[in-house]
Coordinates of C-alpha atoms in Angstrom, one line a residue:
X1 CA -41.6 -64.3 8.1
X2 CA -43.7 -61.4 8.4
X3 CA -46.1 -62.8 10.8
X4 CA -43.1 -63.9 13.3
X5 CA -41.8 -60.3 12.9
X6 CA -44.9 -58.6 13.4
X7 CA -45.7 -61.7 16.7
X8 CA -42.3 -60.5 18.1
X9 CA -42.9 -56.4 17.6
X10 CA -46.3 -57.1 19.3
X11 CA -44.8 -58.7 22.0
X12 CA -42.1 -56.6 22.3
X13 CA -44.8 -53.4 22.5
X14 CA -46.7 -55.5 25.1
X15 CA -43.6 -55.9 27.0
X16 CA -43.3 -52.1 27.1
X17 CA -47.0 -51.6 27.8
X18 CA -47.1 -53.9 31.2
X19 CA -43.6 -52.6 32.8
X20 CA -43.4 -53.1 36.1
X21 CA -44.7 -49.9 38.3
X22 CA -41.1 -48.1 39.1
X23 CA -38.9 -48.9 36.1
X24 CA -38.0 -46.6 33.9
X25 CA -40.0 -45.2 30.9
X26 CA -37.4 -45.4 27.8
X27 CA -39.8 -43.7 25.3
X28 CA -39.3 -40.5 27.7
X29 CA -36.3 -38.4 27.8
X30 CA -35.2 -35.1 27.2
X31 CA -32.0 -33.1 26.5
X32 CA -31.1 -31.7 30.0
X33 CA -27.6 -31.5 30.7
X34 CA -26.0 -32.7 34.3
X35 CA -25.6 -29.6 35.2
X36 CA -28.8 -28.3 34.3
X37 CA -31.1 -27.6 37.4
X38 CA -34.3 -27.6 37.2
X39 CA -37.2 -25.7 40.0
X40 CA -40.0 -26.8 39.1
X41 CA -42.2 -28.7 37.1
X42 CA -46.0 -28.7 36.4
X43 CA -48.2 -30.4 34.0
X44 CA -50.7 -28.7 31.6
X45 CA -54.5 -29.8 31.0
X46 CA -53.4 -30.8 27.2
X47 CA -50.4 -33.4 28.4
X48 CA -47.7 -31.2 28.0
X49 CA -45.1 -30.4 31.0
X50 CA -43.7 -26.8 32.3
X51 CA -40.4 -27.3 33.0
X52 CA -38.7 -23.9 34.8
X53 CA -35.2 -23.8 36.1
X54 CA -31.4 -23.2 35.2
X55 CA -30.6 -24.6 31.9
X56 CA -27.2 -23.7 30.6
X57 CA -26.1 -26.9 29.2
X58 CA -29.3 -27.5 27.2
X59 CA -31.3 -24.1 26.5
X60 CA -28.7 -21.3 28.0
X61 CA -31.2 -18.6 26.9
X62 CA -34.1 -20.1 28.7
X63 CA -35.7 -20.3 32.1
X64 CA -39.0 -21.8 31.1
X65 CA -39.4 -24.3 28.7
X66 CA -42.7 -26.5 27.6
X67 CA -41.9 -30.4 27.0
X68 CA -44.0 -32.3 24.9
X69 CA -45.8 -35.6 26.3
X70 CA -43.0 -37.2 24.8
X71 CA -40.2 -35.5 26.4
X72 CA -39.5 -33.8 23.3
X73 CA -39.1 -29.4 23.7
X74 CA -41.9 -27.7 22.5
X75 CA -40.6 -24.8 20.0
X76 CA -43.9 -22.8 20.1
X77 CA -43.5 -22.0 23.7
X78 CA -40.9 -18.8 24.5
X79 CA -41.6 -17.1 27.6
X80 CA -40.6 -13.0 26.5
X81 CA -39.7 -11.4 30.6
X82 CA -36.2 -10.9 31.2
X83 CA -34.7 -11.8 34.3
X84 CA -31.3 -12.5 36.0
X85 CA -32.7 -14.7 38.5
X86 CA -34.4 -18.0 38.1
X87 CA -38.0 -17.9 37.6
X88 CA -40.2 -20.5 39.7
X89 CA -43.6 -21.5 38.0
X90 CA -46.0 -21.6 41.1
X91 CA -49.4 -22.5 39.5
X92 CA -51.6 -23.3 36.6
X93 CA -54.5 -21.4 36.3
X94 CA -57.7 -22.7 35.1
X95 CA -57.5 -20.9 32.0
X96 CA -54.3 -22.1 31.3
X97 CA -52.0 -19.1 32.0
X98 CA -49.6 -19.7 34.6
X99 CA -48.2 -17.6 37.3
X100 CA -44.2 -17.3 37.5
X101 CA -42.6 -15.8 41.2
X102 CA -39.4 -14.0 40.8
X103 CA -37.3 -13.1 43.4
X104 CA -34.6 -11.1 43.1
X105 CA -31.2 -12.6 45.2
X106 CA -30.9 -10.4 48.1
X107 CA -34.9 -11.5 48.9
X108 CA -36.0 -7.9 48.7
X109 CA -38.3 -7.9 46.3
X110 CA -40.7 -10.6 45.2
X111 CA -42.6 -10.2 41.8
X112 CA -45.8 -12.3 40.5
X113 CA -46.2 -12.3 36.8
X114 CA -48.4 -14.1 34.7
X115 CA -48.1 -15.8 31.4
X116 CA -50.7 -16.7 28.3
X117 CA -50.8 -19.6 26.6
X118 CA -47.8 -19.5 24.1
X119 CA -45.3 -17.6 27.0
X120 CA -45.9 -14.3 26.4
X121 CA -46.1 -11.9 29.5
X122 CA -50.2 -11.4 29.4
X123 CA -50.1 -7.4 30.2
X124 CA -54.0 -7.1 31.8
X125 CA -52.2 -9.0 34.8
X126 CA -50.8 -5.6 37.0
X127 CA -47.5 -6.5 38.7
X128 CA -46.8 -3.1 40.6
X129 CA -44.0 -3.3 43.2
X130 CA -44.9 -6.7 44.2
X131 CA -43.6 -7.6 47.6
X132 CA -40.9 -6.2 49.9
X133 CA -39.3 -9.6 50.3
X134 CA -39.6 -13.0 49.0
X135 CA -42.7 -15.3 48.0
X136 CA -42.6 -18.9 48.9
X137 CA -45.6 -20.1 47.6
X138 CA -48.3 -18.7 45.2
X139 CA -52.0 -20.7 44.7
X140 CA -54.6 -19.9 41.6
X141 CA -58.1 -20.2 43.6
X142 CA -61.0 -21.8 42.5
X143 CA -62.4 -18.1 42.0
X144 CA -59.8 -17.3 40.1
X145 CA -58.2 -15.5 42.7
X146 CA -54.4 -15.9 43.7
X147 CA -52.9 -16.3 47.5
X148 CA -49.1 -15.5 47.8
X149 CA -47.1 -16.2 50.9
X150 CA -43.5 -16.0 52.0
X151 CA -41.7 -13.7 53.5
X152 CA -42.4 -10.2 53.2
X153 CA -44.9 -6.9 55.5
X154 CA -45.9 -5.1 52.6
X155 CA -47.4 -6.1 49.1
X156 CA -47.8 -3.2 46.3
X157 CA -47.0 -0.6 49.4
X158 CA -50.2 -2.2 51.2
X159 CA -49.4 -3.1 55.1
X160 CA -49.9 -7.0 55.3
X161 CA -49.2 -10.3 57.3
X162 CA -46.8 -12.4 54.9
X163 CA -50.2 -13.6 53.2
X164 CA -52.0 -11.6 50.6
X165 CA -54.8 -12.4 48.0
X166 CA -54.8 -10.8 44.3
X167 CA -58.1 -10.5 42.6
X168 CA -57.5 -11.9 39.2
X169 CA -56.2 -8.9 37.6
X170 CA -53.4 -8.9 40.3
X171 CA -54.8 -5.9 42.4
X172 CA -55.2 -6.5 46.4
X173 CA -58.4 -7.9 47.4
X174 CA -59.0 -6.0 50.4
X175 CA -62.1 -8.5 51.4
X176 CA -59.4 -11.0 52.4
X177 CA -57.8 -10.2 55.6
X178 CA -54.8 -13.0 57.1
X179 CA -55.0 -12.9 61.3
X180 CA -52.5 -15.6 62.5
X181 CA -49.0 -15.4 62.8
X182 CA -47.3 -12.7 61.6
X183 CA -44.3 -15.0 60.3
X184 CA -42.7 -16.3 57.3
X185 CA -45.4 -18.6 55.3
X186 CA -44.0 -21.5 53.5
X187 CA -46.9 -23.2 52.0
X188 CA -50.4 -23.2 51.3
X189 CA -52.4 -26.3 50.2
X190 CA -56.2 -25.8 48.8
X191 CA -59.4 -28.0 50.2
X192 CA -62.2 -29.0 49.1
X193 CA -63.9 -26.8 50.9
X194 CA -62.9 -23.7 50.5
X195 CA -60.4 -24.0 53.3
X196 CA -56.3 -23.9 52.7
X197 CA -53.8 -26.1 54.9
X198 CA -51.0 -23.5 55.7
X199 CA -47.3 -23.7 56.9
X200 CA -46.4 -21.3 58.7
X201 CA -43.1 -20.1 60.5
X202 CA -43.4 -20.2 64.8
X203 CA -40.7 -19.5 67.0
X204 CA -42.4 -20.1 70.5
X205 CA -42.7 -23.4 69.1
X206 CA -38.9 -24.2 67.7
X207 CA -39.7 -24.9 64.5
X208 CA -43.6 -24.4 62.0
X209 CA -46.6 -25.5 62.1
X210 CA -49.6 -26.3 60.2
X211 CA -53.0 -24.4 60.5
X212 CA -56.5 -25.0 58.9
X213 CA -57.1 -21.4 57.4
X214 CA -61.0 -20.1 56.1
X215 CA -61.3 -18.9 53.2
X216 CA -61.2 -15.3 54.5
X217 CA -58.0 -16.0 56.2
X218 CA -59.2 -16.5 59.8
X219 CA -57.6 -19.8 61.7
X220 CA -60.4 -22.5 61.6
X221 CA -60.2 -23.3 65.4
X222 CA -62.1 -27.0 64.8
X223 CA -58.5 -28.1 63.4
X224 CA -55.6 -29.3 65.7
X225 CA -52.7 -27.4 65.0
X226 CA -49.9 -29.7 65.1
X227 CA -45.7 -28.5 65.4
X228 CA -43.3 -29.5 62.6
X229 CA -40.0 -29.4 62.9
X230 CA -37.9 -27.0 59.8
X231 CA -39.8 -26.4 56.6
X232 CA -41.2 -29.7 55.8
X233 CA -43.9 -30.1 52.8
X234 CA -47.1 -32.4 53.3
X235 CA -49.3 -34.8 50.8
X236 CA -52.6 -35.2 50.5
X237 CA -55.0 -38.5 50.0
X238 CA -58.2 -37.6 47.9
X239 CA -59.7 -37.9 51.5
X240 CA -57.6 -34.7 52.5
X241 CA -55.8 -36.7 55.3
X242 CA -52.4 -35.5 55.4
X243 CA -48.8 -37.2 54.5
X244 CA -46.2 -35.7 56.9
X245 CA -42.7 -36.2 57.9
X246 CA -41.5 -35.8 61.1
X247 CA -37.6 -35.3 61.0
X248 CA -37.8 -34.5 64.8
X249 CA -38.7 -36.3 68.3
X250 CA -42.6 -34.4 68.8
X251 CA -44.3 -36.5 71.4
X252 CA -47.0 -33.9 71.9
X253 CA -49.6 -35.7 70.1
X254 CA -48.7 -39.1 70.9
X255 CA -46.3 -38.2 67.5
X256 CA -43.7 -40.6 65.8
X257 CA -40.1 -40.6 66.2
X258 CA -37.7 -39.4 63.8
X259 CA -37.7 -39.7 60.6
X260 CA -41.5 -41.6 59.7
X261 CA -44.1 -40.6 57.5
X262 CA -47.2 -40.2 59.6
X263 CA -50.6 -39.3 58.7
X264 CA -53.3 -36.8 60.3
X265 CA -57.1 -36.9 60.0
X266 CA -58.9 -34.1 58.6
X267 CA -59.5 -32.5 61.9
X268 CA -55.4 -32.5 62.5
X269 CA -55.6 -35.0 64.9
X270 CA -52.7 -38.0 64.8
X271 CA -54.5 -40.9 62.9
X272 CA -53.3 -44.5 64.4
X273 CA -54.6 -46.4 61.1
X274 CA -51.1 -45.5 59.3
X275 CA -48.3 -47.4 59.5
X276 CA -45.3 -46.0 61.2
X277 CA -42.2 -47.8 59.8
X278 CA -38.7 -46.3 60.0
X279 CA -36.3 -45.6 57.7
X280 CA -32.4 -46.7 57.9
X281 CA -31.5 -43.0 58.4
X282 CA -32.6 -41.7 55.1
X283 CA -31.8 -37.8 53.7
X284 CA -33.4 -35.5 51.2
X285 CA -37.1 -37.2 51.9
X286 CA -39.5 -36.7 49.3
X287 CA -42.5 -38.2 49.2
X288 CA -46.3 -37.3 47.1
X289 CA -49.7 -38.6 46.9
X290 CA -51.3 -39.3 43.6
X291 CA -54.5 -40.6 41.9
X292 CA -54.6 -43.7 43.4
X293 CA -53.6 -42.2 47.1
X294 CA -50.7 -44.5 47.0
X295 CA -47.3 -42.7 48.0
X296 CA -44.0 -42.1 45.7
X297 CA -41.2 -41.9 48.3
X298 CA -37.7 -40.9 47.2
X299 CA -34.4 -40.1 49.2
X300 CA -30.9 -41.7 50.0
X301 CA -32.3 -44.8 51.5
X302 CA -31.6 -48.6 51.5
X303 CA -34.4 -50.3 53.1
X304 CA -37.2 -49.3 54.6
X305 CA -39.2 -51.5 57.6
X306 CA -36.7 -54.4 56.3
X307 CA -37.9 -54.2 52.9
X308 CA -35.1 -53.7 50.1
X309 CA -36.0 -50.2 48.3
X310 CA -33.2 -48.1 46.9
X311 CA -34.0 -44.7 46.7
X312 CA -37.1 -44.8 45.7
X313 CA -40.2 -47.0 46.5
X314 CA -44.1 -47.2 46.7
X315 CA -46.7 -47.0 49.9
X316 CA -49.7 -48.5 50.1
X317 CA -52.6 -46.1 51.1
X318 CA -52.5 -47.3 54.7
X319 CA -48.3 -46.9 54.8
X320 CA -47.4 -50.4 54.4
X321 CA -44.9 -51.0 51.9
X322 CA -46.1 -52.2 47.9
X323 CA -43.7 -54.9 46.9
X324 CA -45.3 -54.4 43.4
X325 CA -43.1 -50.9 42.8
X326 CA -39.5 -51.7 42.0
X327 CA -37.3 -49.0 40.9
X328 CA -34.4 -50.9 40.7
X329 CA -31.4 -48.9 42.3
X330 CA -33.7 -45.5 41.2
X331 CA -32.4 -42.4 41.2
X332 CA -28.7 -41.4 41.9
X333 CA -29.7 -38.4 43.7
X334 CA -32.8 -37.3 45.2
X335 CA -36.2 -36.1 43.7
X336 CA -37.3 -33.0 44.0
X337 CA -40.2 -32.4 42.1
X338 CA -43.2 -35.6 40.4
X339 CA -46.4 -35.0 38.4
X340 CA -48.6 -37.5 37.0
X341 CA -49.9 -37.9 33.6
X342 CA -53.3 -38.8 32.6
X343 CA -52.0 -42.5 31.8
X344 CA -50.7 -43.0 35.3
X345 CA -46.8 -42.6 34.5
X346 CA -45.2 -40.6 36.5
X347 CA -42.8 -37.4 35.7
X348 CA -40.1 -37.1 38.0
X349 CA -37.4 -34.0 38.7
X350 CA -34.8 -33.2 40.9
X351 CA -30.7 -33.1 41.0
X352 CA -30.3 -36.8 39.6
X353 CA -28.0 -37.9 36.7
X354 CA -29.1 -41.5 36.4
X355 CA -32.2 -43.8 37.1
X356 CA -30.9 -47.4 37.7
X357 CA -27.7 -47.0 36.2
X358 CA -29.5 -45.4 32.9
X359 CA -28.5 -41.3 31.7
X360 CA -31.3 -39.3 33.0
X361 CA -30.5 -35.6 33.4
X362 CA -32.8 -34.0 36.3
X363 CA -36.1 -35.4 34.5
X364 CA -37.3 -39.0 34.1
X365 CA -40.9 -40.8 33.4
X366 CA -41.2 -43.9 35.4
X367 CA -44.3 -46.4 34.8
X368 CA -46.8 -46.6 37.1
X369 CA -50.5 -47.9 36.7
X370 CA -52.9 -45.9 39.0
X371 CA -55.8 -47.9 40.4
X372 CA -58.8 -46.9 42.3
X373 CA -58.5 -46.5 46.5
X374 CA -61.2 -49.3 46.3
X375 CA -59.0 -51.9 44.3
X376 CA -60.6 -54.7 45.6
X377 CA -63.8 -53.6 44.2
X378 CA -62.0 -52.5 40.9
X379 CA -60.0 -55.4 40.0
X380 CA -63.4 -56.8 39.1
X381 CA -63.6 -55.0 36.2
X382 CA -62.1 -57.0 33.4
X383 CA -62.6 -56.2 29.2
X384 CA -62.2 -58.9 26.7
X385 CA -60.8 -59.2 23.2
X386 CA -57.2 -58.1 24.1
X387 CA -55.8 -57.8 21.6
X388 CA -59.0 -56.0 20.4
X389 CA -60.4 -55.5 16.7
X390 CA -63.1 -53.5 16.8
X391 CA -65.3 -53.6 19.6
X392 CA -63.8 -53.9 23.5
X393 CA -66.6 -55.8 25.9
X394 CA -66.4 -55.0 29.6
X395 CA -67.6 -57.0 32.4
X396 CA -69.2 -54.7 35.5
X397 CA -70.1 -55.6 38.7
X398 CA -73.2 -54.8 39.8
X399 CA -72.2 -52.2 42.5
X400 CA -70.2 -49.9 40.0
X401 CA -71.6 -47.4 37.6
X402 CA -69.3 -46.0 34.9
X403 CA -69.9 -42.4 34.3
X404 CA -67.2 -42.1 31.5
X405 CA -65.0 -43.3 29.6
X406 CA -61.3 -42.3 27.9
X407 CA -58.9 -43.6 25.6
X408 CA -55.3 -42.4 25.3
X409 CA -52.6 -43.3 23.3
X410 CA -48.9 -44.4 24.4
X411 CA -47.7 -40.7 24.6
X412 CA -50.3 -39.4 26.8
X413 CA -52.7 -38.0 24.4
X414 CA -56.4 -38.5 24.9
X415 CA -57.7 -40.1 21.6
X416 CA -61.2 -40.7 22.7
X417 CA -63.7 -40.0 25.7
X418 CA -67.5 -40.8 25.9
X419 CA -70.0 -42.2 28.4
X420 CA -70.2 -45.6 28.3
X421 CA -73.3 -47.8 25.8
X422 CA -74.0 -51.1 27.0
X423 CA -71.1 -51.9 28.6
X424 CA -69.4 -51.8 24.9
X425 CA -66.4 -49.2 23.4
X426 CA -66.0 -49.5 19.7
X427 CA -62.5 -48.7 19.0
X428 CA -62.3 -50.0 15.4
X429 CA -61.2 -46.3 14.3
X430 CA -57.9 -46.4 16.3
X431 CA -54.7 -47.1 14.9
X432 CA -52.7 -49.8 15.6
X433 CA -50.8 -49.9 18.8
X434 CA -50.9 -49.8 22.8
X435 CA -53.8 -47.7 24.6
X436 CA -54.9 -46.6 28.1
X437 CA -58.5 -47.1 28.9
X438 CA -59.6 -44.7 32.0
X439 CA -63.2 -45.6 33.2
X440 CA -64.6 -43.1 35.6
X441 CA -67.0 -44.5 38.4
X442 CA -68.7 -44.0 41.4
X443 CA -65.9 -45.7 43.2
X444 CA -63.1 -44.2 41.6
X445 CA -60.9 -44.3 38.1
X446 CA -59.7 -47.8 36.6
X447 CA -56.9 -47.9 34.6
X448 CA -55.8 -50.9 32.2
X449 CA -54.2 -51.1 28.9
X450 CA -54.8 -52.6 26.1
X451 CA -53.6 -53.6 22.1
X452 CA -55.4 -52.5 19.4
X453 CA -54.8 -54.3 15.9

């Protein structure tokens, strides 16, 4: 009897381990009532997920909680600032403190603050009179310095152009010196490079646009500006082409019609290689890149280039539809907000109630298994025993060098990490249960789980 129990618990584990890419993740859920909102959501180095927004059904006296991996609150977590408005977490820094905008509700006064580890205001961070309207956006450098852009002239009573930069005690860094459009910035993207993708407010055009800006805040002219229509957000592949929608007729660049996601090269020109499918008349697009450069899209949709997808569906890298993600009937209202966690799942966030037909309040984990851009070169890679014992054998093509290795367990946790022996990982000391193996390679991350017993 016990070996038909413990046949059916492993199969019933395996089940959960191998769900198909868009269903829900029922090991995830929180305590969010439905009329909860929630503004933003960002996840930490260690697993664990920021979570900033309204909550008066579930934690009235909060603005910013911490999640565990599990969904679960984390109690050693209490932000100390008071504030009438809601606070929107803007970045991680890579220390680990994270910088919270508040704006007060006539958009008169925009404040940056800065929190440590365990939510307490960190005091070496000078706030001053902040800005004399509202910040949109705010992005931790990779020299620890801090842009901010919205709305506002002045910053700390200093004359700028609705884009400052903070050396990382929060005082003006004069050195940095915006010169385009005087308008309303609405977001700013970091390179590679150096360089930051900007949106930026321009009326002689009807609508924004988006600029390639130097790292001292001078235009770089070798990039295409291209006209957007409203105050539309972008994605980008690990190649830094860019994910757009168009929600407007722009034939300027040979653009697509309304309503398509489109793709530009790195130099902003309009890149043909992307598919350009339309939607039955969707609303509330959102849509984000993630480790595998595939493309979450959510919305109110039904079907999309004659392809059944309710709400919510996957993109292939080059825009094609992946029949592989089903979501089911997804969410009930659209998606806001999505991170992704070091196994691949996926945290979602927005003004939702249910994901197919299930209770979810505003936040959700649905599976998804991240694979490398090069698949066809990574689905090579197989690993035998599975179930596994003690030692897990890999077999490698030649053409792929694994660089690393990690291990995590079913709530996200890394358990292990090491650089690969002889093509071996000896996992004897694990506990029983399901795991993620990540190997890191020249050509990319693989991902694939596996038992241990």
């Amino acid at each position: 009897m016990r070996k038909i129990i413990f046949s059916i618990t492993v199969f019933f584990v395996t089940l959960l381990a191998f769900a198909q890419d868009g269903s829900l993740d029922l090991s995830f859920n929180t305590d969010f009532g439905s009329t909860d909102k929630i503004s933003n959501v960002l996840l930490q180095s260690d697993g664990k997920i920021l979570v900033s927004g309204n909550f008066q059904n579930s934690y009235p006296d909060k603005k910013i909680i911490r999640l565990n991996s599990n969904g679960s609150l984390d109690d050693t977590f209490n932000p100390e600032f008071n504030s009438t408005d809601v606070p929107y977490m803007s970045s991680i820094q890579m220390d680990g403190k994270v910088l919270v905008v508040l704006n007060n509700s006539s958009e008169t006064q925009g404040l940056v603050i800065r929190l440590n580890a365990d939510g307490s205001v960190d005091n070496s961070f000078q706030t001053f009179a902040g800005a004399n309207g509202s910040i949109n956006v705010v992005v931790s450098t990779s020299d620890s310095k801090i842009l901010i852009g919205g709305k506002f002239s002045t910053y700390n009573g200093n004359n700028v152009k609705s884009m400052v930069r903070l050396k990382s005690n929060g005082e003006i860094d004069l050195s940095f010196n915006y010169s385009y459009l005087d308008n309303e910035i609405h977001y700013i993207k970091p390179l590679k490079n150096e360089k930051y993708l900007v949106i930026v407010d321009n009326p002689s055009l009807f609508g924004n646009e988006i600029f390639r800006m130097n790292s001292n805040g001078t235009p770089d002219e070798s990039f295409e500006v291209n006209r957007i229509c409203g105050y539309i957000p972008f994605s980008l592949q690990s190649d830094e082409k860019i994910v757009l929608q168009e929600s407007c007729i722009d034939w300027s660049f040979g653009g697509p019609p309304y309503d398509m996601l489109y793709r530009l090269n790195t130099d902003g020109r309009f890149d043909n290689t992307f598919a350009r499918i339309s939607f039955d008349l969707p609303s509330n697009l959102f849509w984000k890149t993630f480790s595998d450069d595939k493309i979450l899209v959510s919305g109110i949709f039904n079907s999309y280039g004659g392809n059944s997808a309710k709400n919510i569906m996957r993109l292939n890298v080059d825009g094609q539809f992946d029949s592989s993600f089903n979501g089911g009937n997804g969410p009930n209202e659209e998606i806001t907000h999505a991170v992704e966690q070091s196994d691949g799942k996926i945290i979602v966030a927005g003004n939702f109630t249910s994901y197919n037909g299930i209770t979810r309040n505003h936040l959700a984990r649905i599976n998804n298994v991240t694979l490398s851009a090069n698949e066809f070169k990574m689905n090579e890679i197989t690993f035998y025993p599975n179930p596994v014992k003690d030692v897990l054998y890999l077999n490698m093509p030649n053409a792929i060098s694994v660089n690393e290795f990690e291990i995590y367990d079913s709530l996200g946790k890394k358990v292990s990490t090491n650089t690969l022996s002889n093509n071996q990982i000896n996992v004897a000391e694990l506990s029983n249960g399901v795991y993620l193996l990540k190997l890191k390679t020249d050509n990319g991350v693989y991902s694939n789980k596996f038992l241990k017993n």
